[in-house]
Amino acid sequence: MALYLVSRTDHHDYDEYDAIVVRAGNEATALKIATNGKEHERADGSNWWDADFEGFEHDGSNLTVERLESRGPAGLVLGSFNAG
């Protein structure tokens, strides 16, 4: 396993993440961890995405993934959150 830095490619605001570091077996798994969340249904039948890492798009379109070397189990190592 390796560490992966997942970073935003767009502007971030208060109460959003701009980067996280995760441990994963490959870039695809790192991106899957970064884009995790839950979909909720509103009373009107429309849906909204509640991301685990606020500001990260569900499809990963505003993210880059960079491999860093390390060993250990899969999971979040560090999250960079911009509190407002």
Short mmCIF file of N, CA and C in Angstrom, two decimals:
data_model
loop_
_atom_site.label_atom_id
_atom_site.label_comp_id
_atom_site.label_asym_id
_atom_site.label_seq_id
_atom_site.Cartn_x
_atom_site.Cartn_y
_atom_site.Cartn_z
N MET A 1 0.84 -1.18 0.00
CA MET A 1 0.00 0.00 0.00
C MET A 1 0.88 1.24 0.00
N ALA A 2 0.31 2.30 -0.49
CA ALA A 2 1.02 3.58 -0.54
C ALA A 2 0.10 4.68 -0.03
N LEU A 3 0.70 5.81 0.27
CA LEU A 3 -0.08 7.00 0.61
C LEU A 3 -0.37 7.77 -0.67
N TYR A 4 -1.59 8.34 -0.76
CA TYR A 4 -1.97 9.15 -1.90
C TYR A 4 -2.47 10.50 -1.41
N LEU A 5 -1.95 11.55 -2.00
CA LEU A 5 -2.42 12.89 -1.75
C LEU A 5 -3.51 13.19 -2.78
N VAL A 6 -4.72 13.45 -2.29
CA VAL A 6 -5.84 13.80 -3.16
C VAL A 6 -6.13 15.28 -2.94
N SER A 7 -5.97 16.08 -3.98
CA SER A 7 -6.06 17.54 -3.88
C SER A 7 -7.12 18.10 -4.81
N ARG A 8 -7.72 19.21 -4.39
CA ARG A 8 -8.67 19.93 -5.22
C ARG A 8 -7.93 20.66 -6.34
N THR A 9 -8.55 20.75 -7.49
CA THR A 9 -8.00 21.50 -8.61
C THR A 9 -8.74 22.81 -8.82
N ASP A 10 -9.81 23.01 -8.05
CA ASP A 10 -10.59 24.24 -8.15
C ASP A 10 -10.47 25.04 -6.87
N HIS A 11 -11.12 26.19 -6.82
CA HIS A 11 -11.11 27.05 -5.65
C HIS A 11 -11.86 26.39 -4.50
N HIS A 12 -11.33 26.49 -3.30
CA HIS A 12 -12.04 25.99 -2.13
C HIS A 12 -12.47 27.17 -1.26
N ASP A 13 -13.47 26.92 -0.43
CA ASP A 13 -14.02 27.97 0.40
C ASP A 13 -13.97 27.51 1.85
N TYR A 14 -14.52 28.33 2.74
CA TYR A 14 -14.62 27.93 4.14
C TYR A 14 -15.47 26.67 4.27
N ASP A 15 -15.17 25.89 5.28
CA ASP A 15 -15.91 24.66 5.58
C ASP A 15 -15.84 23.63 4.46
N GLU A 16 -14.74 23.62 3.73
CA GLU A 16 -14.50 22.64 2.68
C GLU A 16 -13.08 22.09 2.82
N TYR A 17 -12.88 20.90 2.32
CA TYR A 17 -11.55 20.30 2.26
C TYR A 17 -10.86 20.77 0.99
N ASP A 18 -9.55 20.98 1.08
CA ASP A 18 -8.78 21.24 -0.14
C ASP A 18 -7.87 20.07 -0.47
N ALA A 19 -7.63 19.17 0.51
CA ALA A 19 -6.80 17.99 0.26
C ALA A 19 -6.96 17.00 1.40
N ILE A 20 -6.71 15.74 1.08
CA ILE A 20 -6.63 14.69 2.09
C ILE A 20 -5.48 13.75 1.69
N VAL A 21 -4.98 13.00 2.64
CA VAL A 21 -4.00 11.95 2.38
C VAL A 21 -4.64 10.64 2.82
N VAL A 22 -4.66 9.66 1.93
CA VAL A 22 -5.23 8.35 2.24
C VAL A 22 -4.21 7.26 1.95
N ARG A 23 -4.37 6.13 2.59
CA ARG A 23 -3.55 4.95 2.28
C ARG A 23 -4.42 4.01 1.46
N ALA A 24 -3.91 3.59 0.31
CA ALA A 24 -4.67 2.73 -0.59
C ALA A 24 -3.74 1.91 -1.46
N GLY A 25 -4.27 0.90 -2.11
CA GLY A 25 -3.49 0.03 -2.97
C GLY A 25 -3.21 0.62 -4.34
N ASN A 26 -4.06 1.57 -4.78
CA ASN A 26 -3.87 2.19 -6.09
C ASN A 26 -4.62 3.52 -6.15
N GLU A 27 -4.40 4.27 -7.25
CA GLU A 27 -5.03 5.58 -7.40
C GLU A 27 -6.55 5.49 -7.42
N ALA A 28 -7.09 4.46 -8.05
CA ALA A 28 -8.55 4.32 -8.14
C ALA A 28 -9.17 4.16 -6.76
N THR A 29 -8.53 3.39 -5.89
CA THR A 29 -9.04 3.21 -4.53
C THR A 29 -8.91 4.50 -3.74
N ALA A 30 -7.83 5.23 -3.93
CA ALA A 30 -7.65 6.52 -3.26
C ALA A 30 -8.75 7.49 -3.67
N LEU A 31 -9.07 7.53 -4.96
CA LEU A 31 -10.14 8.40 -5.44
C LEU A 31 -11.50 7.95 -4.90
N LYS A 32 -11.71 6.64 -4.79
CA LYS A 32 -12.97 6.12 -4.23
C LYS A 32 -13.14 6.55 -2.78
N ILE A 33 -12.08 6.50 -1.99
CA ILE A 33 -12.13 6.94 -0.60
C ILE A 33 -12.45 8.44 -0.55
N ALA A 34 -11.81 9.22 -1.42
CA ALA A 34 -11.97 10.68 -1.42
C ALA A 34 -13.37 11.11 -1.84
N THR A 35 -14.03 10.33 -2.69
CA THR A 35 -15.34 10.71 -3.21
C THR A 35 -16.48 9.99 -2.51
N ASN A 36 -16.20 9.39 -1.37
CA ASN A 36 -17.23 8.67 -0.62
C ASN A 36 -18.24 9.64 -0.02
N GLY A 37 -19.44 9.15 0.21
CA GLY A 37 -20.50 9.95 0.83
C GLY A 37 -21.81 9.21 0.73
N LYS A 38 -22.90 9.93 0.99
CA LYS A 38 -24.24 9.34 0.92
C LYS A 38 -25.14 10.21 0.07
N GLU A 39 -26.01 9.54 -0.69
CA GLU A 39 -27.02 10.26 -1.46
C GLU A 39 -28.31 10.26 -0.66
N HIS A 40 -28.94 11.42 -0.58
CA HIS A 40 -30.19 11.58 0.17
C HIS A 40 -31.29 12.05 -0.78
N GLU A 41 -32.52 11.68 -0.44
CA GLU A 41 -33.67 12.11 -1.24
C GLU A 41 -34.44 13.18 -0.49
N ARG A 42 -34.74 14.25 -1.20
CA ARG A 42 -35.55 15.34 -0.64
C ARG A 42 -37.03 14.96 -0.73
N ALA A 43 -37.88 15.70 -0.04
CA ALA A 43 -39.32 15.47 -0.04
C ALA A 43 -39.91 15.58 -1.45
N ASP A 44 -39.29 16.44 -2.29
CA ASP A 44 -39.80 16.62 -3.65
C ASP A 44 -39.32 15.54 -4.63
N GLY A 45 -38.55 14.56 -4.12
CA GLY A 45 -38.07 13.46 -4.95
C GLY A 45 -36.70 13.68 -5.56
N SER A 46 -36.17 14.89 -5.46
CA SER A 46 -34.82 15.15 -5.98
C SER A 46 -33.78 14.62 -4.99
N ASN A 47 -32.58 14.44 -5.47
CA ASN A 47 -31.50 13.89 -4.64
C ASN A 47 -30.40 14.92 -4.42
N TRP A 48 -29.69 14.76 -3.31
CA TRP A 48 -28.49 15.58 -3.07
C TRP A 48 -27.41 14.68 -2.47
N TRP A 49 -26.16 15.02 -2.78
CA TRP A 49 -25.00 14.24 -2.37
C TRP A 49 -24.37 14.86 -1.12
N ASP A 50 -24.22 14.06 -0.08
CA ASP A 50 -23.59 14.48 1.17
C ASP A 50 -22.20 13.85 1.22
N ALA A 51 -21.20 14.60 0.73
CA ALA A 51 -19.83 14.10 0.63
C ALA A 51 -19.18 13.96 1.99
N ASP A 52 -18.38 12.91 2.17
CA ASP A 52 -17.59 12.77 3.40
C ASP A 52 -16.58 13.92 3.51
N PHE A 53 -16.09 14.40 2.38
CA PHE A 53 -15.11 15.49 2.34
C PHE A 53 -15.72 16.64 1.55
N GLU A 54 -16.31 17.58 2.28
CA GLU A 54 -17.05 18.69 1.67
C GLU A 54 -16.19 19.43 0.65
N GLY A 55 -16.76 19.62 -0.55
CA GLY A 55 -16.07 20.31 -1.63
C GLY A 55 -15.51 19.36 -2.67
N PHE A 56 -15.38 18.07 -2.34
CA PHE A 56 -14.91 17.08 -3.30
C PHE A 56 -16.11 16.62 -4.13
N GLU A 57 -16.02 16.77 -5.45
CA GLU A 57 -17.11 16.35 -6.33
C GLU A 57 -17.25 14.83 -6.30
N HIS A 58 -18.51 14.37 -6.38
CA HIS A 58 -18.81 12.93 -6.33
C HIS A 58 -18.11 12.16 -7.44
N ASP A 59 -17.95 12.77 -8.61
CA ASP A 59 -17.30 12.09 -9.73
C ASP A 59 -15.79 12.30 -9.76
N GLY A 60 -15.24 13.05 -8.79
CA GLY A 60 -13.80 13.29 -8.74
C GLY A 60 -13.28 14.27 -9.76
N SER A 61 -14.18 14.99 -10.43
CA SER A 61 -13.78 15.87 -11.53
C SER A 61 -12.93 17.07 -11.08
N ASN A 62 -12.95 17.41 -9.80
CA ASN A 62 -12.14 18.54 -9.33
C ASN A 62 -10.97 18.07 -8.46
N LEU A 63 -10.51 16.82 -8.68
CA LEU A 63 -9.46 16.24 -7.84
C LEU A 63 -8.30 15.72 -8.68
N THR A 64 -7.11 15.75 -8.08
CA THR A 64 -5.94 15.07 -8.62
C THR A 64 -5.44 14.09 -7.55
N VAL A 65 -4.79 13.02 -7.99
CA VAL A 65 -4.27 12.01 -7.08
C VAL A 65 -2.78 11.85 -7.34
N GLU A 66 -1.98 11.94 -6.27
CA GLU A 66 -0.52 11.80 -6.37
C GLU A 66 -0.06 10.74 -5.39
N ARG A 67 0.70 9.77 -5.87
CA ARG A 67 1.18 8.68 -5.02
C ARG A 67 2.36 9.12 -4.16
N LEU A 68 2.30 8.77 -2.87
CA LEU A 68 3.38 8.99 -1.93
C LEU A 68 3.76 7.62 -1.37
N GLU A 69 4.99 7.38 -1.02
CA GLU A 69 5.40 6.07 -0.53
C GLU A 69 5.19 5.91 0.97
N SER A 70 4.64 4.75 1.39
CA SER A 70 4.48 4.40 2.80
C SER A 70 3.89 3.00 2.90
N ARG A 71 3.82 2.48 4.13
CA ARG A 71 3.23 1.16 4.37
C ARG A 71 2.18 1.27 5.46
N GLY A 72 1.20 0.35 5.46
CA GLY A 72 0.17 0.30 6.49
C GLY A 72 -1.19 -0.02 5.91
N PRO A 73 -2.24 -0.02 6.76
CA PRO A 73 -3.59 -0.38 6.31
C PRO A 73 -4.26 0.77 5.54
N ALA A 74 -5.27 0.44 4.75
CA ALA A 74 -6.01 1.44 3.97
C ALA A 74 -6.82 2.33 4.89
N GLY A 75 -6.96 3.60 4.52
CA GLY A 75 -7.79 4.53 5.28
C GLY A 75 -7.24 5.94 5.24
N LEU A 76 -8.00 6.85 5.83
CA LEU A 76 -7.61 8.27 5.87
C LEU A 76 -6.42 8.47 6.80
N VAL A 77 -5.45 9.24 6.35
CA VAL A 77 -4.29 9.58 7.16
C VAL A 77 -4.38 11.03 7.62
N LEU A 78 -4.76 11.94 6.71
CA LEU A 78 -4.83 13.36 7.03
C LEU A 78 -5.86 14.03 6.14
N GLY A 79 -6.65 14.96 6.71
CA GLY A 79 -7.58 15.75 5.93
C GLY A 79 -7.28 17.23 6.17
N SER A 80 -7.28 18.02 5.11
CA SER A 80 -7.03 19.45 5.21
C SER A 80 -8.36 20.17 5.02
N PHE A 81 -8.93 20.67 6.10
CA PHE A 81 -10.25 21.30 6.10
C PHE A 81 -10.11 22.78 6.42
N ASN A 82 -10.81 23.62 5.69
CA ASN A 82 -10.73 25.06 5.84
C ASN A 82 -11.95 25.57 6.60
N ALA A 83 -11.84 25.65 7.92
CA ALA A 83 -12.96 26.05 8.77
C ALA A 83 -13.28 27.53 8.58
N GLY A 84 -14.57 27.85 8.64
CA GLY A 84 -15.00 29.22 8.42
C GLY A 84 -15.42 29.92 9.66
#
